[in-house]
mmCIF file with all atom_site columns, C-alpha atoms and ligand atoms in Angstrom:
data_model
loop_
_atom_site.group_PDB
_atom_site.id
_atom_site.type_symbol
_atom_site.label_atom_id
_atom_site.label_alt_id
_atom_site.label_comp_id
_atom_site.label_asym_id
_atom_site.label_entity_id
_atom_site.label_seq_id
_atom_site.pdbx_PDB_ins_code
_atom_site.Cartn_x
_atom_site.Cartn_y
_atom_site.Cartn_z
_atom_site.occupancy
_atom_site.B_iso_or_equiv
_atom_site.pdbx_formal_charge
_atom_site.auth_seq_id
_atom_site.auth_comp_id
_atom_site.auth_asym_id
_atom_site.auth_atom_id
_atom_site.pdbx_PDB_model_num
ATOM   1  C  CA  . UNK A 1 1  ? 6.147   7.855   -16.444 1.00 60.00 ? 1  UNK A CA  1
ATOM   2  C  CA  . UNK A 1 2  ? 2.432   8.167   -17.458 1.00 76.00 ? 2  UNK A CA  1
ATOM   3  C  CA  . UNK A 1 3  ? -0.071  10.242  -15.194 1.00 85.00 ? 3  UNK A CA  1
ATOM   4  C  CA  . UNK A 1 4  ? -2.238  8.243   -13.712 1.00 94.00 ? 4  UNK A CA  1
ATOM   5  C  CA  . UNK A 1 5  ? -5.229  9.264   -12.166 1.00 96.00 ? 5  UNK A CA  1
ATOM   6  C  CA  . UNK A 1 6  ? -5.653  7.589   -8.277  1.00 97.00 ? 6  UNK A CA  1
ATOM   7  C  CA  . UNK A 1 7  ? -9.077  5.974   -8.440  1.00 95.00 ? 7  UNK A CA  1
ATOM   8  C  CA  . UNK A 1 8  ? -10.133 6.960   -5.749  1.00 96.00 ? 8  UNK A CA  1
ATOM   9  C  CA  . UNK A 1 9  ? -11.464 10.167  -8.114  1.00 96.00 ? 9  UNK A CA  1
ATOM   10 C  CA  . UNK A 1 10 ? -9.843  12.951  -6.740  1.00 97.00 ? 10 UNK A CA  1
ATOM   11 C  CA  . UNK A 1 11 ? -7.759  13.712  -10.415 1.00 96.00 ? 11 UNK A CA  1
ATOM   12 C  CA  . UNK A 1 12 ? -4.506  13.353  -8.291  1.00 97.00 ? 12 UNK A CA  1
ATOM   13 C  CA  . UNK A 1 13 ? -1.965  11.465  -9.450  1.00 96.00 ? 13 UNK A CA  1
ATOM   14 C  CA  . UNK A 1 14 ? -2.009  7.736   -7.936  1.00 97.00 ? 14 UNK A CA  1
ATOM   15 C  CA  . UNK A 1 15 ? 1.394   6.135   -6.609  1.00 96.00 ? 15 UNK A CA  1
ATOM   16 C  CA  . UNK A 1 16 ? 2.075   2.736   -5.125  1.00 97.00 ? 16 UNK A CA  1
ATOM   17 C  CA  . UNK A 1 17 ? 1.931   2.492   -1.464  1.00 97.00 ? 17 UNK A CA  1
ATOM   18 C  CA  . UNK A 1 18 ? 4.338   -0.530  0.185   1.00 97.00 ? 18 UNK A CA  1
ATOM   19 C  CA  . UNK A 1 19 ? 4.812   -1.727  3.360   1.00 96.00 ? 19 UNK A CA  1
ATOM   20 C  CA  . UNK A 1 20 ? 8.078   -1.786  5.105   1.00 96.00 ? 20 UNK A CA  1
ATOM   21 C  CA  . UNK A 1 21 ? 9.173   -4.870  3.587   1.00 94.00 ? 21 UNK A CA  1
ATOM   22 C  CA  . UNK A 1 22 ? 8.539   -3.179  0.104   1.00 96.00 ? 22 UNK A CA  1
ATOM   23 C  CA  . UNK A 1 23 ? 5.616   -5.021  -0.962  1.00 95.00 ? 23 UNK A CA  1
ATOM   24 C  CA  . UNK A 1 24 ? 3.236   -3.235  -2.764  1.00 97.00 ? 24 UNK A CA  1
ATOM   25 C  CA  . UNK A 1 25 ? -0.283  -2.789  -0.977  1.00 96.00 ? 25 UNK A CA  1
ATOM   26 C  CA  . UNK A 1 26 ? -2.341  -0.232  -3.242  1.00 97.00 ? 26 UNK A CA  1
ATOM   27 C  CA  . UNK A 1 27 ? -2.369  2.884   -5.318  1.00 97.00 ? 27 UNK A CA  1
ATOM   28 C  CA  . UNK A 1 28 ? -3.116  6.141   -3.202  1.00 97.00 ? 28 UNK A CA  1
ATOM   29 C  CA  . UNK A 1 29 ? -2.730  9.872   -3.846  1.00 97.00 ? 29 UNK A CA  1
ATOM   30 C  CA  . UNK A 1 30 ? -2.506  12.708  -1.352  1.00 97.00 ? 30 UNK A CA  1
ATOM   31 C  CA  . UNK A 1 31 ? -6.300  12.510  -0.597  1.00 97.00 ? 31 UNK A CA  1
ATOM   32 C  CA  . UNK A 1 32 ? -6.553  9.109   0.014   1.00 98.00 ? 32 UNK A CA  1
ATOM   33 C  CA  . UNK A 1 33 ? -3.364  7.926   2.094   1.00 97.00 ? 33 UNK A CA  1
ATOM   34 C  CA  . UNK A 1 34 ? -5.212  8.113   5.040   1.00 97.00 ? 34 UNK A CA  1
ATOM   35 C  CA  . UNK A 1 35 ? -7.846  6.421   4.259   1.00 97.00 ? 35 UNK A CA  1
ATOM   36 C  CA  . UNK A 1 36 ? -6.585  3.830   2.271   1.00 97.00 ? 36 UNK A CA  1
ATOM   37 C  CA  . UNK A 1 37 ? -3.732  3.320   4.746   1.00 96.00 ? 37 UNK A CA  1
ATOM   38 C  CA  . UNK A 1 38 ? -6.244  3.115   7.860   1.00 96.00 ? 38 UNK A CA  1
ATOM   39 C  CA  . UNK A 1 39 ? -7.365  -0.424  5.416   1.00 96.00 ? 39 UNK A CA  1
ATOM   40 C  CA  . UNK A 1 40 ? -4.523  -2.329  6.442   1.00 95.00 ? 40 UNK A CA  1
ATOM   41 C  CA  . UNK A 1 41 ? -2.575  -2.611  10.094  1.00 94.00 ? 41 UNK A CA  1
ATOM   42 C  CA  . UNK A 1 42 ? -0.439  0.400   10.672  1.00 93.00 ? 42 UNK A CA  1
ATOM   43 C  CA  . UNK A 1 43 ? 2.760   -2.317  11.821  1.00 93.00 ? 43 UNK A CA  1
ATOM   44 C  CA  . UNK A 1 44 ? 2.986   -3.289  8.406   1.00 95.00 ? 44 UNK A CA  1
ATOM   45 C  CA  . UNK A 1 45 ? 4.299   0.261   7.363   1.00 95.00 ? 45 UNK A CA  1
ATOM   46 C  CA  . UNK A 1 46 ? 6.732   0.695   9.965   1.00 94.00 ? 46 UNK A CA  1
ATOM   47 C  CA  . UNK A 1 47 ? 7.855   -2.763  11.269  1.00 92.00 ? 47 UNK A CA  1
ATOM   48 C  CA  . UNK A 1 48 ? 9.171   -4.788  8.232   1.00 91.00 ? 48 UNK A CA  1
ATOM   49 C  CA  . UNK A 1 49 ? 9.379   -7.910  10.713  1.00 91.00 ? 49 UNK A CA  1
ATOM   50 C  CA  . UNK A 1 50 ? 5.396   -7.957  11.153  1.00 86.00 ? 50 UNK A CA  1
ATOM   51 C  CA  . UNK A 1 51 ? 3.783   -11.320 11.239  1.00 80.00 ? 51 UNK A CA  1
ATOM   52 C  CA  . UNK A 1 52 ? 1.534   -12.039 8.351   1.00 68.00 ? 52 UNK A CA  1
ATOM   53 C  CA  . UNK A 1 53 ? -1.696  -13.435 8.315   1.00 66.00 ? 53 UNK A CA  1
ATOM   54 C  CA  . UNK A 1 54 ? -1.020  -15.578 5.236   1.00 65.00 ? 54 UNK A CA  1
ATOM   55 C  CA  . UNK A 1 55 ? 0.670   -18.583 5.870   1.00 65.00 ? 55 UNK A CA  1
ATOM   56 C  CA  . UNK A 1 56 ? 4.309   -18.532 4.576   1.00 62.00 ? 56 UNK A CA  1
ATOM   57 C  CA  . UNK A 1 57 ? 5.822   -21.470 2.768   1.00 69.00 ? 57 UNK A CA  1
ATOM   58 C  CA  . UNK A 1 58 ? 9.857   -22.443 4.026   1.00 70.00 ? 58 UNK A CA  1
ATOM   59 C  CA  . UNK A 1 59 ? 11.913  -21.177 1.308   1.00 65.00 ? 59 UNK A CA  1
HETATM 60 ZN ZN1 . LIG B 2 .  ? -6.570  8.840   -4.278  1.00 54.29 ? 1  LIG B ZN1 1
#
Protein backbone atom coordinates (compact mmCIF):
# COMPACT_ATOMS: atom_id res chain seq x y z
CA UNK A 1 0.00 0.00 0.00
CA UNK A 2 0.97 3.61 -0.99
CA UNK A 3 1.78 6.28 1.82
CA UNK A 4 -0.58 8.59 1.95
CA UNK A 5 -0.30 11.70 3.58
CA UNK A 6 -3.66 12.48 6.07
CA UNK A 7 -4.80 15.89 4.88
CA UNK A 8 -5.23 17.17 7.62
CA UNK A 9 -1.20 18.26 7.08
CA UNK A 10 0.44 16.74 9.77
CA UNK A 11 2.82 14.33 7.13
CA UNK A 12 1.28 11.28 9.02
CA UNK A 13 0.09 8.66 7.26
CA UNK A 14 -3.89 8.88 6.70
CA UNK A 15 -6.12 5.62 7.30
CA UNK A 16 -9.84 5.11 6.93
CA UNK A 17 -11.85 5.58 9.97
CA UNK A 18 -15.42 3.35 10.06
CA UNK A 19 -18.06 3.17 12.24
CA UNK A 20 -19.14 0.07 13.95
CA UNK A 21 -21.12 -1.12 11.18
CA UNK A 22 -17.89 -0.81 8.97
CA UNK A 23 -18.81 2.02 6.92
CA UNK A 24 -16.24 4.22 6.08
CA UNK A 25 -16.56 7.87 7.59
CA UNK A 26 -13.11 9.70 6.76
CA UNK A 27 -9.38 9.51 6.52
CA UNK A 28 -7.57 10.41 9.92
CA UNK A 29 -4.03 9.94 11.25
CA UNK A 30 -2.82 9.91 14.84
CA UNK A 31 -3.17 13.75 15.12
CA UNK A 32 -6.41 14.09 13.93
CA UNK A 33 -8.63 11.11 15.37
CA UNK A 34 -9.83 13.21 17.87
CA UNK A 35 -10.77 15.78 16.16
CA UNK A 36 -12.10 14.37 13.25
CA UNK A 37 -13.92 11.76 15.34
CA UNK A 38 -15.51 14.54 17.74
CA UNK A 39 -17.31 15.47 13.79
CA UNK A 40 -19.62 12.75 13.93
CA UNK A 41 -21.77 11.13 17.08
CA UNK A 42 -19.56 9.03 19.24
CA UNK A 43 -22.65 5.97 19.10
CA UNK A 44 -21.82 5.45 15.69
CA UNK A 45 -18.29 4.02 16.65
CA UNK A 46 -19.33 1.82 19.29
CA UNK A 47 -23.03 0.85 18.77
CA UNK A 48 -23.35 -0.71 15.23
CA UNK A 49 -27.30 -0.67 15.84
CA UNK A 50 -27.35 3.34 15.91
CA UNK A 51 -30.22 4.99 14.19
CA UNK A 52 -29.30 6.98 11.17
CA UNK A 53 -30.32 10.20 10.21
CA UNK A 54 -30.69 9.28 6.53
CA UNK A 55 -33.69 7.68 5.70
CA UNK A 56 -33.20 3.94 4.87
CA UNK A 57 -34.93 2.30 1.96
CA UNK A 58 -36.61 -1.59 2.85
CA UNK A 59 -34.27 -3.90 1.28
ZN1 LIG B 1 -4.51 13.73 10.09
Amino acid sequence: MMYQECFCGSGNQRRELKDARGIFCTFVCDACEPEKRAHFRPEIFSDGSYDADEPIEDE
